Amino acid sequence: MSAILDFLLGLAWPWTRLLLFLVGICAFVGLNAAYLVLAERKGAARFQRRPGPNEAGYAGWMQPFADGLKLLSKQVLIPPGTDALLYCVAPLMVMAPPLMCLAVVPFGESLVARNLDYGLLFVFSFGSINVMALMLGGWASRNKFSVISSARVVSQNVAYEIPMLLVVITLLMVAGTLDLNEVIRQQTGGFWQWNILRGIWDFRAGHIGANFLMPVTFIIFYTCMLAETNRAPFDMAEAESELVAGAFTEYGGMGFGVFFMAEYANIVLGCSLATILFLGGWQSPFPPVSFLAYFSGPLWGPIWFLAKMYCLVFSVIWVRWTFPRTQFYNLLNLSWKILIPISLFTLLLTGALMKLPLVWRHLF
Amino acid sequence: MNVSKELLPAGPSGEAPQETFILNLGPQHPATHGVLRIRTTMDGEWITRAEPIIGYIHRMHEKMGENRTWAKFLPNTGRIDYLSAMHYTHAFVGAVERAAKIEVPPRAEYVRVITSELNRIASHLVWWGALLLDLGGFTPILYSFEDRELILDLLEGLCGARLTFCYYRFGGLCNDVDAEFIDGTRALVKHMRPRLEMYRALVTGNIILRKRLEGIGPITAEMCRKYGATGPVIRGAGVAYDVRTVEPYSVYPQFDFKIPTYPEADSMARYHVRMDEMEQSLRIIEQALDQLPDGPVMGKVPRVLKLPVGDTTYAVEAARGRFMVRIVSDGKDTPYRLKLRTPCFSNLSLFEEASKGMMLPDALAMLGSLDLVIPDIDR
């Protein structure tokens, strides 16, 4: 009897685990979206020297629920003349990819829904759906502002996908694996072992790292992430002073709310990825020696991960409220004329620096 | 939704016909700051034609002026351009004083200059914040409004109003300034200088801002003359045209101040002109406070004001350019004709020509640099 139960449990466990994690991720994304909106508004208020939302609950802590309730209680309106199916599907399509991608993101060494060997590839393949969803939403709205915004989204995301992937390829050459957990495991042993610094000088091997331009690579990645998530100063899709609300002009109620949540889910995902690839993921910034070893472990992992990720999220908010919006062609110029050449150069440099020791040994 | 499209003749053989579409910017659009409507014919994101359609907030100010006595029209003037109420009241009051030959005591004239320049700074601060808002920078407007608040507090102490000031009267002012105002204004001048410096350091030098304004939206001096554009628009085209110096009024000749001009004629030039003007206004305020004479603030004005038959004009340099009031009197207690020459109307007229072939965001940045107040266009 118990053997059969064990067998059934063994069969069901991977799926139960996945299900549990998906529920967890949904809750995580939902809460993040809700409270990042609050954090953004509070942050903006701080930069602008005003109190921000402070009425609902203690210091405005209930504001996300008030907002959510308001959005939920609104009528779902499909404007006449729109492509009703695409119009309704677009918000779901923009929300689904970050949820899927977070399934492979390791929050801790074992706190990952599905540790795929090709996690990085998975993230990028799903991440690209976001663009299509925004485009469809804008296109289906049958609004001229939305259509302009759709066209912008496509060219912007195509332009920024390239340097981002080049940067990721650079990292892949260094890491040699697509497994996100493995990428993090390689960065153990203190903050100087994180990819962002390890590239400059490899302390473990005691020689020059694979790519001394790694901080620049990180900045390129960060910039691309801002552009990919349509965040200011690259918020071409929702340029409110030019295109009213861009692709979201015709959306109201929860349709708009889902787009809004997806924006924050994408930010969380982008920052998670930056944390994993460059900042050591769940690794402690301290080396595991003497009492400092206490700070690394299964309990501390998620804490370090979230701390690093939220620092990046905060910087994203900071950037938004500091800079004006870029001009669209300047945005494309930045990608094609600056970011792509630099990332190509770092790619070549990494290749050269990795193979140089071999050549050296061969010659002498 | 308007789905009509204009098909322009096909290009050289083999090319698809050039397809344009019509985009209505406004009357409810975030970038027009009011009920301005611009009917743009777009080729992708490029504007082939932008036709401003005005009149959504027409309130018949001129006709109202012709139907009521001189004094009763006075509060209207502050509502034409609600951001530079002092200047507009000044022009109307000045025109009536010129026609009726009313002597204004010097103290009143000095206070008029001080309050006008304070109003100019407040108006430019609003423009600065609004332009940055158009460019997608949300934060600056809250900083500029913080400074503007100080100015509004000062002016509120004088006349009770915070926006549509009606402080000037025929022959002087309704209230004398008190020590509180003078000390407050001195403190404000001290406060504003480092703030302007901060704005320069934080915003003007920003690479994104410069990329969005420099070399974009050229409005040449010739175009300004063609359409009658004045104020910072023509000064941004390198012409030192300022009513305060070319048609001196009030006590402006007493002060030493520069007319900032920038020959680049782009959006950035207009930006710099306004930023420099705020500094010059501070200089004028400082000098006026130092020279402020004692005495009454109200001259001798007849109880029932009847203007002699005649045609009088009076122009002032409002925050947006030359505002002129023309009064034609037939000897009655109401004007025969009251003509208001407002700067925003002329400044907007050139938009159609200037925006041709521009990209939508650039054109909107240029629109922001024109600093339009829509009620001022429609009157």
XYZ file of C-alpha atoms in Angstrom:
743
model
C 0.000 0.000 0.000
C 2.604 2.445 1.080
C 4.742 1.402 -1.823
C 1.995 2.387 -4.215
C 1.527 5.693 -2.370
C 5.229 6.337 -2.557
C 5.176 5.518 -6.209
C 2.247 7.853 -6.827
C 3.814 10.583 -4.733
C 7.058 10.147 -6.591
C 5.145 10.498 -9.809
C 3.186 13.504 -8.611
C 5.938 15.291 -6.719
C 7.643 17.059 -9.633
C 4.281 18.331 -10.768
C 3.150 19.269 -7.284
C 6.394 21.101 -6.825
C 5.921 22.915 -10.090
C 2.341 23.755 -9.213
C 3.318 25.023 -5.783
C 6.029 27.143 -7.295
C 3.734 28.526 -9.953
C 1.251 29.537 -7.283
C 4.129 31.021 -5.353
C 5.402 32.878 -8.387
C 1.948 34.216 -9.174
C 1.679 35.493 -5.622
C 5.219 36.858 -5.789
C 4.576 38.660 -9.063
C 1.211 39.941 -7.912
C 2.528 41.284 -4.647
C 5.580 42.672 -6.374
C 3.509 44.478 -8.951
C 1.218 45.858 -6.268
C 3.935 46.979 -3.927
C 6.398 48.076 -6.569
C 3.731 50.490 -7.796
C 3.550 51.798 -4.268
C 7.339 51.825 -4.014
C 7.543 53.671 -7.292
C 5.023 56.248 -6.182
C 6.686 56.628 -2.809
C 10.090 56.799 -4.473
C 8.884 59.392 -6.942
C 7.409 61.343 -4.077
C 10.764 61.226 -2.317
C 12.601 62.524 -5.383
C 10.004 65.216 -5.805
C 9.855 66.221 -2.162
C 6.235 65.382 -1.519
C 4.603 62.787 0.726
C 3.117 60.534 -1.943
C 0.159 58.253 -1.253
C -0.455 58.322 2.493
C -4.201 58.041 3.011
C -5.117 54.390 2.510
C -3.904 52.475 5.541
C -0.835 53.332 7.581
C 1.413 55.540 5.419
C -0.437 54.393 2.310
C 0.328 50.704 2.711
C -3.167 49.720 1.607
C -2.980 51.828 -1.526
C -2.248 48.873 -3.881
C -5.390 47.120 -2.684
C -7.460 50.259 -3.122
C -6.057 50.660 -6.641
C -6.619 47.006 -7.484
C -10.164 47.109 -6.192
C -10.873 50.207 -8.219
C -9.497 48.649 -11.394
C -11.362 45.387 -10.794
C -14.659 47.126 -10.225
C -14.490 48.848 -13.583
C -16.436 47.637 -16.540
C -14.465 45.722 -19.136
C -15.048 47.761 -22.218
C -14.134 46.610 -25.681
C -14.192 49.681 -27.868
C -16.215 49.289 -31.063
C -14.171 48.484 -34.125
C -11.393 46.733 -32.265
C -10.228 43.220 -32.943
C -11.965 41.894 -29.825
C -10.034 38.640 -29.504
C -6.567 40.165 -29.857
C -7.618 43.098 -27.732
C -8.521 40.749 -24.884
C -5.643 38.342 -25.355
C -2.884 40.964 -25.453
C -2.840 41.690 -21.695
C -2.630 37.965 -20.973
C 0.160 37.527 -23.468
C 2.112 40.321 -21.905
C 1.663 38.878 -18.416
C 2.374 35.216 -19.163
C 6.031 35.395 -20.301
C 7.472 36.911 -17.115
C 5.506 34.363 -15.076
C 6.951 31.539 -17.168
C 10.447 32.954 -17.009
C 10.376 33.299 -13.240
C 9.826 29.540 -13.066
C 13.464 28.963 -13.931
C 14.869 31.823 -11.864
C 16.698 30.434 -8.822
C 15.794 32.540 -5.815
C 17.936 30.278 -3.683
C 20.128 27.286 -4.355
C 17.122 24.951 -4.201
C 14.382 27.552 -4.368
C 13.651 27.221 -8.040
C 10.498 25.907 -9.639
C 12.161 24.047 -12.458
C 15.890 24.063 -12.771
C 16.342 23.710 -16.486
C 19.696 23.019 -18.048
C 18.907 25.607 -20.661
C 17.258 28.157 -18.352
C 18.892 31.180 -19.934
C 17.645 30.210 -23.375
C 14.201 29.626 -21.905
C 14.137 33.090 -20.365
C 15.121 34.808 -23.572
C 12.774 32.866 -25.791
C 9.809 33.644 -23.561
C 10.963 37.181 -22.931
C 10.570 38.025 -26.593
C 6.851 37.268 -26.577
C 6.340 40.434 -24.585
C 7.096 42.551 -27.662
C 4.563 40.742 -29.779
C 1.915 41.117 -27.101
C 2.445 44.858 -26.860
C 2.376 45.149 -30.621
C -0.834 43.151 -30.875
C -2.462 45.142 -28.100
C -1.650 48.386 -29.866
C -2.636 47.034 -33.231
C -5.929 45.546 -32.047
C -6.958 48.779 -30.309
C -7.530 50.450 -33.662
C -6.285 53.725 -32.378
C -3.717 55.741 -34.286
C -1.681 56.540 -31.213
C -1.612 52.840 -30.350
C -0.520 51.869 -33.829
C 2.335 54.370 -33.778
C 3.315 52.979 -30.411
C 3.186 49.406 -31.741
C 5.549 50.275 -34.550
C 7.880 51.893 -32.052
C 7.810 48.914 -29.714
C 8.818 46.513 -32.443
C 11.745 48.523 -33.758
C 12.906 49.384 -30.260
C 12.824 45.832 -29.007
C 14.483 44.426 -32.098
C 17.217 47.003 -31.725
C 17.807 46.237 -28.068
C 17.456 42.479 -28.226
C 20.674 42.316 -30.231
C 23.093 43.988 -27.809
C 21.425 42.185 -24.936
C 21.944 38.810 -26.557
C 25.519 39.722 -27.476
C 26.148 40.549 -23.849
C 24.581 37.281 -22.771
C 26.710 35.368 -25.258
C 29.766 37.012 -23.744
C 28.667 35.752 -20.363
C 27.916 32.335 -21.783
C 31.479 32.077 -23.035
C 32.701 32.861 -19.540
C 30.252 30.576 -17.762
C 30.042 27.799 -20.277
C 26.543 26.825 -19.252
C 22.938 27.865 -19.795
C 21.922 26.567 -16.386
C 21.169 29.622 -14.277
C 21.917 27.854 -10.994
C 25.260 26.702 -12.349
C 26.064 30.253 -13.468
C 25.475 31.373 -9.892
C 27.442 28.521 -8.370
C 30.468 29.580 -10.368
C 30.349 32.980 -8.692
C 30.900 31.736 -5.178
C 33.492 33.072 -2.768
C 32.869 36.762 -2.133
C 31.780 39.675 -4.223
C 35.011 39.821 -6.233
C 34.073 36.462 -7.672
C 30.869 37.853 -9.152
C 30.921 38.000 -12.904
C 30.918 41.787 -12.947
C 34.322 41.851 -11.215
C 35.681 38.392 -12.002
C 36.095 39.384 -15.594
C 38.648 42.028 -14.657
C 40.888 39.810 -12.570
C 40.308 36.156 -11.862
C 41.361 35.847 -8.236
C 40.977 32.114 -8.085
C 43.205 31.487 -11.033
C 45.366 34.500 -10.252
C 45.492 35.936 -13.723
C 43.614 38.395 -15.855
C 39.931 37.562 -16.240
C 38.014 36.708 -19.345
C 36.809 40.223 -20.027
C 38.067 43.306 -18.241
C 35.216 45.316 -19.780
C 32.684 43.396 -17.735
C 31.352 46.477 -15.863
C 30.702 48.081 -19.254
C 28.946 44.920 -20.316
C 26.816 45.151 -17.220
C 25.853 48.727 -18.064
C 24.920 47.641 -21.580
C 22.809 44.860 -20.140
C 21.125 47.252 -17.743
C 20.395 49.777 -20.512
C 18.977 47.073 -22.739
C 16.872 45.822 -19.877
C 15.404 49.318 -19.421
C 14.635 49.474 -23.114
C 13.222 45.959 -23.234
C 10.867 46.619 -20.350
C 9.834 49.952 -21.894
C 10.905 51.929 -18.888
C 11.801 55.598 -18.859
C 13.903 57.088 -20.344
C 13.100 54.580 -23.097
C 9.346 54.392 -22.584
C 8.533 54.873 -26.233
C 5.540 52.559 -26.047
C 3.826 54.658 -23.448
C 5.090 58.137 -24.197
C 2.282 59.837 -22.363
C 3.045 63.342 -23.563
C 3.225 62.280 -27.212
C 1.023 59.228 -27.663
C -1.439 59.761 -24.794
C -0.840 56.278 -23.382
C 0.659 54.575 -26.409
C -0.353 50.979 -26.842
C -2.546 51.148 -23.743
C -4.616 54.137 -24.848
C -7.780 52.126 -25.417
C -7.395 49.880 -22.402
C -9.246 50.538 -19.195
C -9.981 48.762 -15.963
C -8.135 45.546 -15.327
C -6.978 45.289 -18.952
C -4.814 48.293 -18.266
C -4.080 46.949 -14.811
C -2.614 43.747 -16.244
C -0.365 45.716 -18.600
C 0.707 47.730 -15.631
C 1.432 44.638 -13.547
C 3.281 43.051 -16.440
C 5.566 46.069 -16.638
C 6.630 45.482 -13.038
C 6.824 41.725 -13.523
C 9.171 42.371 -16.430
C 11.251 44.728 -14.352
C 11.528 42.112 -11.615
C 12.507 39.521 -14.191
C 15.065 41.792 -15.845
C 16.612 42.720 -12.518
C 16.640 39.062 -11.446
C 18.497 38.184 -14.597
C 21.001 40.961 -14.089
C 21.482 39.744 -10.528
C 22.026 36.159 -11.638
C 24.326 36.907 -14.534
C 26.436 39.677 -13.039
C 25.900 39.998 -9.317
C 26.165 36.419 -8.119
C 22.471 35.646 -7.656
C 21.939 34.130 -4.238
C 25.644 34.135 -3.365
C 26.700 36.045 -0.297
C 29.021 38.979 -0.955
C 31.324 37.646 1.777
C 33.779 34.807 1.331
C 32.839 31.658 3.280
C 35.649 31.963 5.815
C 35.383 31.882 9.620
C 32.292 33.686 10.914
C 31.441 35.173 7.499
C 30.466 31.693 6.329
C 27.410 32.159 8.499
C 25.996 34.595 5.927
C 25.873 32.067 3.137
C 23.524 29.155 3.178
C 20.073 28.097 2.084
C 18.401 30.613 4.382
C 20.525 33.565 3.403
C 20.407 32.810 -0.331
C 16.951 34.225 -1.065
C 17.693 37.206 1.165
C 20.838 38.104 -0.784
C 19.087 37.484 -4.053
C 16.128 39.704 -3.217
C 18.361 42.385 -1.735
C 20.420 42.603 -4.911
C 17.373 42.467 -7.122
C 15.519 45.184 -5.257
C 18.576 47.425 -5.336
C 18.455 47.160 -9.111
C 14.681 47.697 -9.133
C 15.189 50.805 -7.044
C 17.755 52.107 -9.512
C 15.247 51.528 -12.315
C 12.717 53.661 -10.449
C 15.383 56.240 -9.740
C 16.308 56.514 -13.406
C 12.707 56.929 -14.426
C 12.089 59.910 -12.191
C 15.372 61.586 -12.991
C 15.713 61.645 -16.760
C 13.520 63.000 -19.532
C 12.481 60.668 -22.312
C 14.892 60.087 -25.158
C 14.068 60.816 -28.723
C 13.072 57.743 -30.725
C 15.810 57.920 -33.342
C 18.364 58.715 -30.665
C 17.234 55.566 -28.954
C 17.835 53.510 -32.065
C 21.106 55.297 -32.710
C 22.225 54.456 -29.207
C 21.600 50.805 -29.853
C 22.909 50.426 -33.387
C 25.810 52.852 -33.229
C 27.037 52.504 -29.659
C 25.720 49.501 -27.780
C 25.997 46.905 -30.552
C 29.579 47.803 -31.565
C 30.715 47.856 -27.946
C 29.043 44.571 -27.124
C 30.515 43.013 -30.262
C 33.910 44.265 -29.199
C 33.543 42.822 -25.711
C 32.479 39.542 -27.270
C 35.620 39.436 -29.386
C 37.743 40.544 -26.467
C 36.366 37.802 -24.278
C 37.038 35.221 -26.930
C 40.586 36.474 -27.390
C 41.346 36.654 -23.672
C 39.975 33.184 -23.071
C 42.014 31.599 -25.805
C 45.154 33.656 -25.333
C 46.579 31.494 -22.512
C 46.239 28.451 -24.773
C 48.065 30.211 -27.570
C 50.686 31.321 -25.101
C 51.240 27.779 -23.847
C 51.362 26.488 -27.375
C 53.999 28.961 -28.426
C 56.286 28.694 -25.445
C -12.428 57.132 -35.227
C -11.607 58.979 -38.359
C -10.462 56.343 -40.834
C -10.245 58.533 -43.895
C -6.875 58.487 -45.523
C -5.342 60.549 -48.189
C -3.484 58.758 -50.896
C -0.806 60.920 -52.351
C 0.256 60.231 -55.909
C 2.477 57.213 -56.292
C 6.204 57.713 -56.233
C 8.541 56.634 -59.025
C 7.474 53.418 -60.695
C 7.603 50.361 -58.505
C 7.160 52.204 -55.243
C 4.051 51.905 -53.171
C 1.836 54.967 -53.073
C 2.706 57.182 -50.196
C 0.050 56.753 -47.589
C -0.668 59.402 -45.015
C -3.127 59.495 -42.194
C -4.696 62.191 -40.137
C -3.966 62.384 -36.460
C -5.901 64.677 -34.191
C -3.744 66.026 -31.413
C -6.235 67.443 -29.019
C -8.422 69.178 -28.074
C -7.748 66.737 -25.240
C -4.130 65.736 -25.552
C -1.533 65.796 -22.779
C 0.992 67.784 -24.795
C -1.237 70.667 -25.786
C -1.754 71.852 -22.194
C -5.282 72.948 -22.832
C -7.928 72.759 -25.459
C -5.753 73.291 -28.493
C -6.372 70.973 -31.391
C -3.767 70.266 -34.017
C -4.917 68.357 -37.035
C -1.789 66.678 -38.288
C -1.337 64.844 -41.539
C 1.191 62.191 -40.736
C 3.465 60.132 -42.878
C 4.429 57.475 -40.379
C 5.803 59.485 -37.511
C 6.640 62.448 -39.704
C 4.348 65.417 -39.874
C 3.588 66.540 -43.398
C 1.138 69.171 -42.257
C 0.038 70.392 -38.879
C -2.927 72.671 -38.834
C -3.771 74.269 -35.498
C -7.504 74.539 -34.933
C -8.308 77.087 -32.286
C -11.382 78.552 -30.701
C -12.293 75.894 -28.165
C -11.929 78.329 -25.302
C -13.021 81.534 -26.982
C -14.604 83.748 -24.330
C -15.231 86.983 -26.260
C -12.911 89.062 -24.115
C -12.811 91.838 -26.702
C -16.571 91.996 -26.969
C -16.907 91.862 -23.203
C -14.571 94.821 -22.985
C -16.743 96.812 -25.344
C -19.851 96.150 -23.266
C -18.704 97.262 -19.873
C -17.081 100.267 -18.322
C -13.315 100.630 -18.219
C -13.023 99.580 -14.609
C -15.327 96.612 -14.989
C -13.146 95.044 -17.647
C -10.089 95.201 -15.419
C -10.483 91.730 -13.846
C -10.921 90.182 -17.296
C -7.387 91.067 -18.290
C -5.906 88.646 -15.795
C -7.925 85.840 -17.323
C -6.697 86.179 -20.882
C -3.287 84.734 -20.145
C -3.744 83.365 -16.675
C -0.004 82.886 -16.195
C 0.999 86.500 -16.701
C -1.954 88.361 -15.273
C 0.191 91.239 -14.005
C 1.489 92.101 -17.463
C -1.930 91.983 -19.044
C -3.470 94.171 -16.381
C -0.515 96.495 -16.822
C -1.173 96.861 -20.525
C -4.865 97.641 -20.086
C -4.287 100.001 -17.194
C -1.477 101.638 -19.119
C -3.628 102.150 -22.192
C -6.395 103.773 -20.189
C -3.924 105.951 -18.288
C -2.298 107.033 -21.525
C -5.659 107.909 -23.071
C -7.030 109.693 -20.004
C -3.649 111.291 -19.228
C -3.635 110.002 -15.655
C -0.438 110.561 -13.708
C 0.858 107.485 -11.926
C 2.968 108.067 -8.790
C 6.529 106.738 -9.134
C 6.195 104.339 -6.201
C 3.282 102.649 -7.955
C 5.307 102.301 -11.167
C 8.218 100.727 -9.291
C 5.921 98.289 -7.547
C 4.339 97.476 -10.915
C 7.745 96.597 -12.274
C 8.600 94.450 -9.254
C 5.331 92.530 -9.372
C 5.463 92.183 -13.154
C 8.930 90.687 -12.984
C 7.897 88.366 -10.167
C 5.022 87.268 -12.356
C 7.404 86.724 -15.254
C 9.564 84.433 -13.154
C 6.501 82.524 -11.947
C 5.299 82.140 -15.515
C 8.681 80.940 -16.781
C 8.845 78.450 -13.936
C 5.555 76.977 -15.063
C 6.833 76.838 -18.634
C 10.025 75.150 -17.533
C 8.205 72.451 -15.635
C 5.654 71.949 -18.386
C 8.298 71.659 -21.096
C 10.151 69.020 -19.137
C 6.846 67.259 -18.598
C 6.362 67.236 -22.365
C 9.788 65.712 -22.705
C 8.891 62.997 -20.215
C 10.770 64.343 -17.193
C 8.217 64.460 -14.435
C 10.283 65.659 -11.523
C 11.343 69.227 -12.507
C 7.810 70.627 -12.480
C 7.472 69.860 -8.797
C 10.683 71.729 -8.050
C 9.681 74.704 -10.144
C 6.247 74.793 -8.557
C 7.879 74.889 -5.169
C 9.652 78.103 -6.169
C 6.567 79.464 -7.877
C 4.636 78.901 -4.682
C 6.912 81.381 -2.896
C 6.210 83.995 -5.552
C 2.482 83.352 -5.435
C 2.538 83.700 -1.657
C 4.171 87.111 -2.003
C 1.709 88.311 -4.608
C -1.216 86.886 -2.673
C -0.180 89.105 0.222
C -0.583 92.128 -2.038
C -3.867 91.492 -3.781
C -5.389 88.307 -2.450
C -5.215 86.438 -5.742
C -2.755 83.681 -6.502
C -3.223 83.411 -10.245
C -5.532 85.973 -11.827
C -4.064 89.000 -10.104
C -5.981 92.227 -10.346
C -3.546 94.403 -8.468
C -3.169 97.445 -10.688
C -5.726 100.200 -10.872
C -6.065 103.170 -13.178
C -3.632 105.616 -11.651
C -1.802 103.239 -9.367
C -2.299 100.172 -7.253
C -5.067 98.931 -5.026
C -2.738 98.380 -2.065
C 0.640 99.681 -1.053
C 3.389 97.139 -0.516
C 4.300 96.401 3.078
C 7.620 95.630 4.693
C 6.751 91.967 4.688
C 6.541 91.940 0.902
C 9.788 93.817 0.477
C 11.688 91.562 2.854
C 10.043 88.528 1.312
C 11.022 89.606 -2.177
C 14.610 90.221 -1.143
C 14.668 86.771 0.422
C 13.194 85.322 -2.742
C 15.873 86.879 -4.921
C 18.464 85.363 -2.619
C 16.678 82.028 -2.773
C 16.150 81.948 -6.538
C 19.756 82.470 -7.648
C 21.088 79.168 -6.311
C 17.918 77.445 -7.459
C 18.442 78.630 -11.033
C 22.015 77.465 -10.759
C 20.738 74.082 -9.617
C 18.303 73.856 -12.512
C 21.127 74.612 -14.873
C 23.313 71.933 -13.383
C 20.636 69.278 -13.067
C 18.515 69.789 -16.129
C 20.030 72.099 -18.732
C 23.207 70.091 -18.981
C 21.443 66.756 -19.212
C 22.498 64.934 -22.348
C 19.002 63.637 -23.130
C 17.506 67.113 -22.820
C 20.181 68.601 -25.039
C 19.698 65.904 -27.645
C 16.000 66.597 -27.659
C 16.242 70.367 -27.950
C 19.486 71.263 -29.684
C 19.132 71.835 -33.404
C 15.485 70.845 -33.315
C 12.551 73.023 -34.277
C 14.354 75.911 -35.978
C 12.307 79.104 -36.046
C 14.233 81.751 -37.904
C 14.009 85.478 -37.363
C 12.434 85.793 -40.781
C 9.693 83.355 -39.856
C 9.117 85.269 -36.634
C 8.684 88.512 -38.566
C 6.377 86.815 -41.046
C 4.027 85.597 -38.360
C 4.576 88.335 -35.797
C 6.100 86.046 -33.217
C 7.549 87.905 -30.266
C 8.925 87.294 -26.827
C 11.359 84.486 -26.149
C 10.566 82.985 -29.551
C 12.044 85.902 -31.515
C 14.839 86.389 -28.955
C 15.631 82.728 -29.406
C 16.037 83.528 -33.081
C 18.756 86.057 -32.278
C 16.706 89.257 -32.474
C 16.912 91.465 -29.393
C 13.283 92.475 -29.594
C 11.887 93.233 -26.189
C 9.091 95.733 -25.607
C 10.795 96.798 -22.392
C 13.638 98.312 -24.432
C 12.234 99.007 -27.899
C 9.018 100.648 -26.693
C 9.989 101.504 -23.110
C 7.080 101.767 -20.739
C 6.662 102.288 -17.021
C 10.040 102.812 -15.329
C 11.935 100.123 -17.200
C 14.472 102.605 -18.659
C 15.705 103.167 -15.063
C 17.066 99.658 -14.784
C 20.115 97.977 -16.109
C 19.292 94.599 -17.583
C 20.264 92.539 -20.570
C 18.023 91.133 -23.268
C 19.208 87.562 -23.680
C 19.350 86.465 -27.303
C 20.533 83.235 -28.840
C 21.120 83.034 -32.569
C 20.747 79.245 -32.822
C 16.980 79.634 -33.335
C 16.300 76.094 -32.121
C 14.259 74.842 -29.187
C 17.347 75.008 -26.982
C 17.814 78.710 -27.798
C 14.299 79.465 -26.621
C 14.981 77.390 -23.535
C 18.126 79.364 -22.753
C 16.399 82.692 -23.374
C 13.780 81.951 -20.739
C 16.300 80.618 -18.276
C 18.402 83.776 -18.688
C 15.334 85.979 -18.490
C 14.552 84.688 -15.037
C 17.994 85.809 -13.962
C 17.529 89.236 -15.564
C 14.155 89.578 -13.862
C 15.864 88.949 -10.543
C 18.312 91.739 -11.376
C 15.486 94.140 -12.214
C 13.659 93.255 -8.986
C 16.808 93.847 -6.965
C 17.385 97.269 -8.532
C 13.739 98.269 -8.204
C 13.725 97.338 -4.532
C 16.839 99.444 -3.963
C 15.400 102.440 -5.774
C 11.823 102.098 -4.480
C 10.700 105.675 -3.670
C 8.306 106.657 -0.919
C 5.001 108.289 -1.582
C 1.446 107.495 -2.531
C 0.559 104.549 -4.735
C -2.565 106.096 -6.243
C -2.769 109.120 -8.501
C -5.676 111.442 -9.087
C -8.399 109.637 -11.021
C -11.828 111.081 -11.850
C -14.766 109.337 -10.211
C -16.493 108.559 -13.482
C -13.904 107.664 -16.039
C -14.678 108.859 -19.523
C -11.911 108.678 -22.063
C -11.546 111.415 -24.661
C -12.282 110.491 -28.259
C -9.210 108.852 -29.674
C -7.180 105.801 -30.453
C -4.609 104.626 -27.928
C -2.297 101.640 -27.767
C -0.105 100.369 -24.988
C 2.207 97.403 -25.307
C 3.966 95.447 -22.607
C 6.429 92.619 -22.653
C 4.388 89.793 -21.213
C 6.016 86.489 -20.303
C 5.199 85.123 -23.752
C 5.877 88.194 -25.825
C 4.357 91.470 -26.871
C 0.900 92.054 -25.481
C -0.787 95.155 -26.778
C -4.059 96.750 -25.899
C -5.643 99.110 -28.397
C -8.480 101.252 -27.193
C -10.691 103.223 -29.533
C -12.858 105.552 -27.523
C -15.806 107.549 -28.758
C -16.084 109.532 -25.567
C -18.533 107.248 -23.805
C -17.888 105.299 -20.588
C -17.345 102.089 -22.563
C -14.799 101.554 -25.322
C -15.897 101.695 -28.926
C -13.366 99.025 -29.781
C -11.015 97.062 -27.583
C -8.364 95.140 -29.445
C -6.145 92.668 -27.637
C -2.992 91.677 -29.459
C -1.905 88.501 -27.730
C 1.526 86.946 -28.223
C 0.492 83.290 -28.176
C -1.725 83.673 -31.222
C 1.224 84.812 -33.332
C 3.586 82.327 -31.736
C 1.247 79.484 -32.600
C 0.649 80.650 -36.174
C 4.161 79.747 -37.179
C 3.753 76.198 -35.938
C 2.277 74.976 -39.192
C 5.245 76.152 -41.212
C 7.883 75.282 -38.644
C 6.652 71.759 -37.954
C 6.598 70.628 -41.557
C 8.633 67.451 -41.972
C 9.373 67.087 -38.273
C 8.859 63.983 -36.242
C 5.923 64.038 -33.874
C 7.912 64.073 -30.603
C 10.196 66.818 -31.951
C 7.241 68.895 -33.027
C 5.707 68.511 -29.598
C 8.991 69.523 -27.992
C 8.957 72.605 -30.212
C 5.357 73.275 -29.230
C 6.471 73.102 -25.624
C 9.287 75.544 -26.303
C 6.777 78.055 -27.695
C 5.186 78.204 -24.236
C 1.587 78.533 -25.330
C -1.284 79.421 -23.064
C -4.394 78.378 -24.934
C -6.896 80.883 -23.454
C -4.462 83.551 -24.606
C -4.739 82.325 -28.204
C -8.514 82.258 -28.218
C -9.126 85.234 -25.900
